[in-house]
Every structure is written in C-alpha cells, then in structure tokens.
Short mmCIF file of C-alpha atoms in Angstrom, two decimals:
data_model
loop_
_atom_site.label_atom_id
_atom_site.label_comp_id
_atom_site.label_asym_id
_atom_site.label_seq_id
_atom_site.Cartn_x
_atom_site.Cartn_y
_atom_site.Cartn_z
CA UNK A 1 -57.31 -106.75 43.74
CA UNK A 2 -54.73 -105.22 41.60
CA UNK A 3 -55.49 -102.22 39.43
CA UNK A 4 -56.84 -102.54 35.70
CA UNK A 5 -53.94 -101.34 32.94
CA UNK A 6 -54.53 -98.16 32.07
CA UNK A 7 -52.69 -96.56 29.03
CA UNK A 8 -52.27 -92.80 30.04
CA UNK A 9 -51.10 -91.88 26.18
CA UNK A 10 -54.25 -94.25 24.57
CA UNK A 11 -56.05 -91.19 22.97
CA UNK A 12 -52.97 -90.41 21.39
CA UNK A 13 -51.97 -93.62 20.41
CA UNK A 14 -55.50 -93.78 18.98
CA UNK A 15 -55.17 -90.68 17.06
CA UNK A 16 -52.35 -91.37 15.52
CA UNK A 17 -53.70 -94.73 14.37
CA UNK A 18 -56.18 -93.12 13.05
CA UNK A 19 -53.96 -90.61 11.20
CA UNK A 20 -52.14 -93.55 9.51
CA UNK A 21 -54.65 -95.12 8.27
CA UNK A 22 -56.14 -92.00 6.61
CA UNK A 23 -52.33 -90.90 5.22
CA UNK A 24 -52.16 -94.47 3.84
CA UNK A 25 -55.76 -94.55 1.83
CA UNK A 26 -54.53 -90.87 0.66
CA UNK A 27 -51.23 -92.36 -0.68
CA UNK A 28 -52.76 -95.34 -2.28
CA UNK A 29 -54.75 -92.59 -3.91
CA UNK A 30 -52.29 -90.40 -4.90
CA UNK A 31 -50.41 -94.06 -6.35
CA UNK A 32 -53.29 -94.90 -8.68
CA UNK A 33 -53.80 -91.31 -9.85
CA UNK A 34 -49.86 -91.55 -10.44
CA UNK A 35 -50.19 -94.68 -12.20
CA UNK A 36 -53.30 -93.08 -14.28
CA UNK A 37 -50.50 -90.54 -15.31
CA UNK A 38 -48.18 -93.10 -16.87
CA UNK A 39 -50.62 -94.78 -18.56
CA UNK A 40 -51.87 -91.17 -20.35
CA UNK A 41 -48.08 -90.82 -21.00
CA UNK A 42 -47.74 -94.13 -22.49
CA UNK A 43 -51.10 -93.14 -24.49
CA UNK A 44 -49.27 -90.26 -25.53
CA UNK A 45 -45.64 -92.04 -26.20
CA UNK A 46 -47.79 -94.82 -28.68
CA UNK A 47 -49.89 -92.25 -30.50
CA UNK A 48 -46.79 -90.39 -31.60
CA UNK A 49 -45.25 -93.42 -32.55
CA UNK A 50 -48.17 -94.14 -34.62
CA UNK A 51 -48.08 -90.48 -36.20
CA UNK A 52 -44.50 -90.79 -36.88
CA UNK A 53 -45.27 -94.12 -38.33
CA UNK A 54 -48.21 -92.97 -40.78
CA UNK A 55 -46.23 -90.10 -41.42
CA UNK A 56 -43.49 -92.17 -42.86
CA UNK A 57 -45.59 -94.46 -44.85
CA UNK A 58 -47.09 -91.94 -46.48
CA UNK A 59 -44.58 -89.48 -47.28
CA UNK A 60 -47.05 -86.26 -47.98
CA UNK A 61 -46.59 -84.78 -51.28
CA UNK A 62 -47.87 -81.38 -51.18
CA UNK A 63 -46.89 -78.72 -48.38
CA UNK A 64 -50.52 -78.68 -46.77
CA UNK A 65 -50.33 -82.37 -45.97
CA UNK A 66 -46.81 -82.21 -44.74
CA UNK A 67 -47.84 -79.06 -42.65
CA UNK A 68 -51.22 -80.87 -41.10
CA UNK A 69 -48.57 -84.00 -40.20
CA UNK A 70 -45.96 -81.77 -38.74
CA UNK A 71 -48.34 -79.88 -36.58
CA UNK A 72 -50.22 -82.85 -35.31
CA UNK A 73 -46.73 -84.15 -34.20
CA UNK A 74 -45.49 -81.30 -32.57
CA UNK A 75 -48.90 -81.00 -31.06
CA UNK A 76 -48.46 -84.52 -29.36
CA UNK A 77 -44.71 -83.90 -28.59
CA UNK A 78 -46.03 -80.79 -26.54
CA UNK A 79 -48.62 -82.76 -25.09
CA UNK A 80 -46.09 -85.42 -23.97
CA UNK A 81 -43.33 -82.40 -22.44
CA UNK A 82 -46.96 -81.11 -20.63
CA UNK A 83 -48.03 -85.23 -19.44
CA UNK A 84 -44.29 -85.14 -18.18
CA UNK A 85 -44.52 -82.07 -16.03
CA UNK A 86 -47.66 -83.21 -14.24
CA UNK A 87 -46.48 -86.92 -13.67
CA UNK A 88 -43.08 -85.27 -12.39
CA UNK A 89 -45.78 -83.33 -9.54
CA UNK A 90 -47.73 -85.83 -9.23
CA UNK A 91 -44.39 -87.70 -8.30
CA UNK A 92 -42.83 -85.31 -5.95
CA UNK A 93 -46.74 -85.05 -4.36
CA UNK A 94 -46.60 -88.75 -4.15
CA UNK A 95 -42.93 -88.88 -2.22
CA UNK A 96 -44.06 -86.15 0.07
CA UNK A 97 -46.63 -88.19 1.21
CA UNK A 98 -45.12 -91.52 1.51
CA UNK A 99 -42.24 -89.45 3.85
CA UNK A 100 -45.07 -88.09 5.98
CA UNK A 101 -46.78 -91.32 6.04
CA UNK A 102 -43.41 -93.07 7.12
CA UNK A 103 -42.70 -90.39 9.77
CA UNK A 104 -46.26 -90.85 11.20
CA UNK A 105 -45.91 -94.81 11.27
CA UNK A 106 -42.57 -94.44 13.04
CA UNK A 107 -44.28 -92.60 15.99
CA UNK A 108 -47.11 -94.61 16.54
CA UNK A 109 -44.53 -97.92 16.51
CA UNK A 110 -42.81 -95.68 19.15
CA UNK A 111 -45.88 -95.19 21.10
CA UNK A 112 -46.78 -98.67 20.93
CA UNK A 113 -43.73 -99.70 21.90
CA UNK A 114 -44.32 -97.94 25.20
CA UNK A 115 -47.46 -98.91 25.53
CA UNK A 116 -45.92 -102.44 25.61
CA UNK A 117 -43.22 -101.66 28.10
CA UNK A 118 -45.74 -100.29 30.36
CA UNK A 119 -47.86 -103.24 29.74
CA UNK A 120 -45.75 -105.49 30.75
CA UNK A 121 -44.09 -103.66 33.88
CA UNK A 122 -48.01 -103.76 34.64
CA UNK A 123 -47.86 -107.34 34.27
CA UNK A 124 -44.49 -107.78 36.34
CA UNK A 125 -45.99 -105.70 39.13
CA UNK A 126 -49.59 -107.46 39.18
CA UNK A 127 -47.36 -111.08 39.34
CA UNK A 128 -45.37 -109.63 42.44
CA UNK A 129 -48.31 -108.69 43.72
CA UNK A 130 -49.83 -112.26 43.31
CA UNK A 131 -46.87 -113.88 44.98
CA UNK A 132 -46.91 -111.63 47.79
CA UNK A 133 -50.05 -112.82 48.37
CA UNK A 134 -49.18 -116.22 47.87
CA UNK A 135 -46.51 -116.14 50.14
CA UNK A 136 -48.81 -113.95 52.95
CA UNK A 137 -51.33 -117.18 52.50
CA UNK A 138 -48.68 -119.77 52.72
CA UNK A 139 -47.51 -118.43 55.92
CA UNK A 140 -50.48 -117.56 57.36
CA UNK A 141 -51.77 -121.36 56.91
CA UNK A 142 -48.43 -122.63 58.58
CA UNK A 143 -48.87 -120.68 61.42
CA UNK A 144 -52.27 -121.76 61.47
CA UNK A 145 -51.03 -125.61 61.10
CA UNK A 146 -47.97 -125.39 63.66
CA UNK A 147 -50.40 -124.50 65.94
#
C-alpha cells in the first residue's frame, strides 16, 4: 500500500495561516479606527464651517464677542491641524500593516504552492505505483492462463 501524503513544512504552513488571519483582523481594525478618524475630522471640518457661518451672520459688535468668536475658531482650526496629525499616523500605521500583511500572504501562497507540487508528485508517484501493479497482475494472470 502506498504511503499517506505527508506535508513535511505543514506546521509552518499552519502558522503562517494563522499569522494572516490575525494580521488581517488587526488591519480591519486599524481601517475602522482610521475611518473613526475621518469622521472626527469631518466633525471638526463642519463645526468650523458652522462657526464661521454664525460668525458671519452675526457680525459681533463689541471686542469681547468678536474675541470669544475668534478664539473658538482658532481653537477648532488647532483642533483640526491636531485631528490631521493623528489620521496622518494612523495612516502610515495602517500602510505598514497592510505591507506586512501582503508580505505574509505572499509566503504562505508560496508555501501552498509547494505543498501542491508535492501533492501532486505524491499523486503521480502513488498512480505509477498503481499501474505497476496493474501491469505485475496482468502478467501474472497471463502466465497463469497460457498455462
């Protein structure tokens, strides 16, 4: 009986797998934390709108007002410079681990690709294997028939 296929590199293969699939829940992570960035942004892009808006319509008279305005704008226009920084990390975090997820992908699709080369030499063997036994039983009966 012919021997059982047996993957010599199967822990690895299996450890990378499992690698993958832990890189790719982190990055789907790090892509709705990402997203949650934007939208804050976005937050912060509309409410400044709406300041500049308010402060437009109502034109402050006296200096305090005007000051109050002012600062709260600048406040959110810092705010949105500080939302831009982090999203910009967040960003570069993001890439970093889409390229290591990528890189980790492409060797366990080379591993499995020699797992399947090996798998089917295996295969090509075990069916030379069967005809050679074929053939043995084939002549064995005409010899036993010429008889």
């Amino acid at each position: 009986m012919a021997k059982k296929f047996n993957f010599n590199l199967q822990k690895y293969l299996d450890y990378k797998e499992s690698i993958v699939n832990n890189k790719s829940a982190e990055l789907l992570k790090s892509k709705k934390n990402l997203d949650d960035e934007n939208k804050k942004l976005d937050k912060l892009f509309s409410e400044k709108e709406l300041a500049n808006k308010n402060f437009n319509e109502n034109k402050p008279s006296r200096i305090l007002d005007f000051a109050v305005m002012s600062s709260y704008s600048n406040q959110i226009s810092n705010n949105i410079d500080d939302q831009k920084i982090i999203l910009s990390e967040k960003m570069k975090k993001f890439e970093n681990e889409k390229i290591s997820l990528q890189k980790d992908f492409k060797e366990k699709k080379a591993l499995e690709i020699i797992k399947d080369k090996k798998l089917d030499k295996h295969k090509s063997f075990i069916k030379k294997i069967n005809n050679k036994n074929l053939d043995d039983l084939y002549m064995t009966r005409a010899k036993r028939d010429s008889k």
